[in-house]
Coordinates of C-alpha atoms in Angstrom, one line a residue:
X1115 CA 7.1 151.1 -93.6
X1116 CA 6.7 152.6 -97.0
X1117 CA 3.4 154.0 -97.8
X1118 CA 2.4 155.2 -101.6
X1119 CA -1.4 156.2 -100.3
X1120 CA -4.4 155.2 -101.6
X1121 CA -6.9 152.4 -100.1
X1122 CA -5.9 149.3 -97.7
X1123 CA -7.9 146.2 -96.5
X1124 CA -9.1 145.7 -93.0
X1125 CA -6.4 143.2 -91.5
X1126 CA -3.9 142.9 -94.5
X1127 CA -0.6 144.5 -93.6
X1128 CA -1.1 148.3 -94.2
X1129 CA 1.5 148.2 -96.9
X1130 CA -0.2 145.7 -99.2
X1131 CA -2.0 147.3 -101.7
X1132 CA -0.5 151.3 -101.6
X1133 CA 0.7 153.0 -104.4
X1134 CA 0.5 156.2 -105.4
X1135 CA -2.6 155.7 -108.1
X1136 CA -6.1 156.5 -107.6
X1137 CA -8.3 153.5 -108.0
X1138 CA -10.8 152.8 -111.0
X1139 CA -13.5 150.3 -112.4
X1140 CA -13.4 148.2 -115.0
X1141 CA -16.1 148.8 -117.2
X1142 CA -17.1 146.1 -119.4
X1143 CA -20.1 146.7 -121.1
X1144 CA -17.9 149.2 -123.5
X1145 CA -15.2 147.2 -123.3
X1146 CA -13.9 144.1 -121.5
X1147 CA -10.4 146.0 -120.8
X1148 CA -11.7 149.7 -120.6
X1149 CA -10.9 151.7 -117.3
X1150 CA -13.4 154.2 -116.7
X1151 CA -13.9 156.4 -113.6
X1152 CA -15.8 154.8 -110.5
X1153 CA -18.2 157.3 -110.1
X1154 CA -19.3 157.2 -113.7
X1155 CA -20.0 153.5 -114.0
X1156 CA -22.8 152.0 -112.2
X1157 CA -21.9 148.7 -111.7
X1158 CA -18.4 148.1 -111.2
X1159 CA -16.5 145.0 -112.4
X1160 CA -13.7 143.2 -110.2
X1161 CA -10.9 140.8 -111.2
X1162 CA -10.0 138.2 -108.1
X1163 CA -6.0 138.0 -107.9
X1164 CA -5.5 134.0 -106.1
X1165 CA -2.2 132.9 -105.4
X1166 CA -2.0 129.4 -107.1
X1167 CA 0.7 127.8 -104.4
X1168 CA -0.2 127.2 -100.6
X1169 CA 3.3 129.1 -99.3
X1170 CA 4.8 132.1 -100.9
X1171 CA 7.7 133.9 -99.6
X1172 CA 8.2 136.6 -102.9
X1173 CA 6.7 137.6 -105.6
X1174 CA 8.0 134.7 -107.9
X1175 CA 5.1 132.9 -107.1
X1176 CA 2.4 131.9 -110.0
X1177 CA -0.9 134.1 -109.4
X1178 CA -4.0 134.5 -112.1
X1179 CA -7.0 136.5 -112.2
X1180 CA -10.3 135.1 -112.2
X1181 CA -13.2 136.9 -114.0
X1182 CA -17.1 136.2 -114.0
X1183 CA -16.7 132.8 -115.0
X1184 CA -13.0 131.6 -115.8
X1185 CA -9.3 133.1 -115.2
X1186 CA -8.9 135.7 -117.1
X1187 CA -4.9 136.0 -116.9
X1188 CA -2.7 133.5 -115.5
X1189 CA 1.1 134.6 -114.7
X1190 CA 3.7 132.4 -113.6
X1191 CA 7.4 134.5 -113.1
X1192 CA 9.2 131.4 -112.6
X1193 CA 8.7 130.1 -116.2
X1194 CA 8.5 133.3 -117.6
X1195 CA 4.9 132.1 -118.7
X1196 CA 1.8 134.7 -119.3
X1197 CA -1.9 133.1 -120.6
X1198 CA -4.9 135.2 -121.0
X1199 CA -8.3 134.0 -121.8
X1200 CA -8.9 135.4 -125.7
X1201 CA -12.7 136.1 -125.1
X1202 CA -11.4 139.3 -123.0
X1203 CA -8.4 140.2 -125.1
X1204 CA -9.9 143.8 -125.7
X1205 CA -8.7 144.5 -130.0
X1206 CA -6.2 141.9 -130.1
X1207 CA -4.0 142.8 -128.0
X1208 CA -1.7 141.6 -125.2
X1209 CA -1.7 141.6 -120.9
X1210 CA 2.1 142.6 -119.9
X1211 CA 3.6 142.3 -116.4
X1212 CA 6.3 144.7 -115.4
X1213 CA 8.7 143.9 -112.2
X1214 CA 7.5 146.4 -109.5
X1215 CA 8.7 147.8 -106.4
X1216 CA 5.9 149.2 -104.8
X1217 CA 5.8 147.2 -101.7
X1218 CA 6.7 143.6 -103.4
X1219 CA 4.1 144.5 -106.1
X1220 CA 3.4 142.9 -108.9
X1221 CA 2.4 145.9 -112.1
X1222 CA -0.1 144.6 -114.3
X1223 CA -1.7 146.2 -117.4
X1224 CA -3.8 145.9 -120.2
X1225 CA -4.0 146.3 -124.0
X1226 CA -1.7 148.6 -126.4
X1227 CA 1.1 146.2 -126.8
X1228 CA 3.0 144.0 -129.5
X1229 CA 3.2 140.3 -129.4
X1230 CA 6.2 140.4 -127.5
X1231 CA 4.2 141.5 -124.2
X1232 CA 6.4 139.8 -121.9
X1233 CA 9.3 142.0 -122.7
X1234 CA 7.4 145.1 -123.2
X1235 CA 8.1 147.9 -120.8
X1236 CA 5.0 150.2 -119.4
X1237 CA 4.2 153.5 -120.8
X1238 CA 2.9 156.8 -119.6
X1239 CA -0.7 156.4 -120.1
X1240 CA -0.9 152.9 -120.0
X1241 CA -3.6 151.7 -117.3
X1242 CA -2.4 149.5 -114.5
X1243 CA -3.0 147.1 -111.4
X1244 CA -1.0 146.1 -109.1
X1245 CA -0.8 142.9 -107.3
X1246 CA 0.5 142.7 -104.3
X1247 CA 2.6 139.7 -102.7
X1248 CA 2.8 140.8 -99.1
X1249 CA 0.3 138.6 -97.2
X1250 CA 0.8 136.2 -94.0
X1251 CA -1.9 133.5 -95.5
X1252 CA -3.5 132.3 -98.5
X1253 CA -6.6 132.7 -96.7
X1254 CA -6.5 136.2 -96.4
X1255 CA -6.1 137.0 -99.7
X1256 CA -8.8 134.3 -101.0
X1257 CA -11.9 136.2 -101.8
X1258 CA -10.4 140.0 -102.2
X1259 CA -10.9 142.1 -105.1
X1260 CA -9.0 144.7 -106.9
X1261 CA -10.3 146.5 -109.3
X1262 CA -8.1 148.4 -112.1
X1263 CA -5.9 151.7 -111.2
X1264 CA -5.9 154.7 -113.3
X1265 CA -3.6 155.3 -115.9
X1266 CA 0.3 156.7 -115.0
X1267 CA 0.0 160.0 -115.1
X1268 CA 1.1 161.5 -118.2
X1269 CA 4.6 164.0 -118.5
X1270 CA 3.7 167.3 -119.5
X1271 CA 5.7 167.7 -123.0
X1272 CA 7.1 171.1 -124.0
X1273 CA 6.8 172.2 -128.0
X1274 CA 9.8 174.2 -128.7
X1275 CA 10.4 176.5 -131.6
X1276 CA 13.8 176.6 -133.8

């Protein structure tokens, strides 16, 4: 078994959710899609990722992400189909998913992307989520919560002088 470190849930397979980043809150009373630290944010705000079919055996399964009220993003890999709810589209712009393979991951991230969001590739900097496919049942994944990872970490760039 891989392992990428960071936080599991109690009687999911242990690699389900690892990856390497730390994990955040999303803070939405500056911003629907701003990450800001945990330990800064009082109340901390969680999307719901629900598998839409009863039996699964990849990640080319349709999932969506529920906020407060209604889903917030809705992927579907088969048809190559992405729909987010506007209300939470954070200064016009896009979601994006990115092919993963932490552990049969699904990479989600918000904001700072063209129209063409399906095709666009992620950055450093750009904050992230991942979704994770590896689960027996449907019924133990109904009900979880993730909330958003930090941002890749950034490359250190060097100036040089000519």
């Amino acid at each position: 078994m891989h392992s990428h470190g960071g936080p599991t849930i109690v009687d999911l397979p242990a690699n389900t959710l690892q990856n390497k980043y730390q994990w955040r809150c999303l803070d939405t009373s500056t911003s629907p899609l701003h990450v800001k630290d945990c330990n800064n944010v009082p109340t901390q705000t969680k999307f719901v990722v629900e598998f839409l079919q009863q039996s699964y055996d990849d990640c080319r399964r349709p999932i969506r992400i529920l906020g407060p009220e209604e889903t917030i993003l809705a992927w579907n890999m088969d048809d190559n189909t992405l729909l987010m709810n506007s209300t939470y589209n954070a200064k016009n712009t896009e979601w994006c998913y990115s092919e993963s393979n932490f552990e049969d991951a699904v990479l989600v991230h918000p904001y700072g992307r063209p129209k063409d969001c399906l095709s666009a590739p992620i950055i450093d900097g750009d904050p992230v989520t991942v979704i994770p496919c590896l689960v027996p049942t449907v019924e133990q994944i109904q009900g979880i919560t993730w909330t958003f990872l930090t941002t890749l970490p950034r490359k250190k760039h060097h100036s040089h002088r000519f």
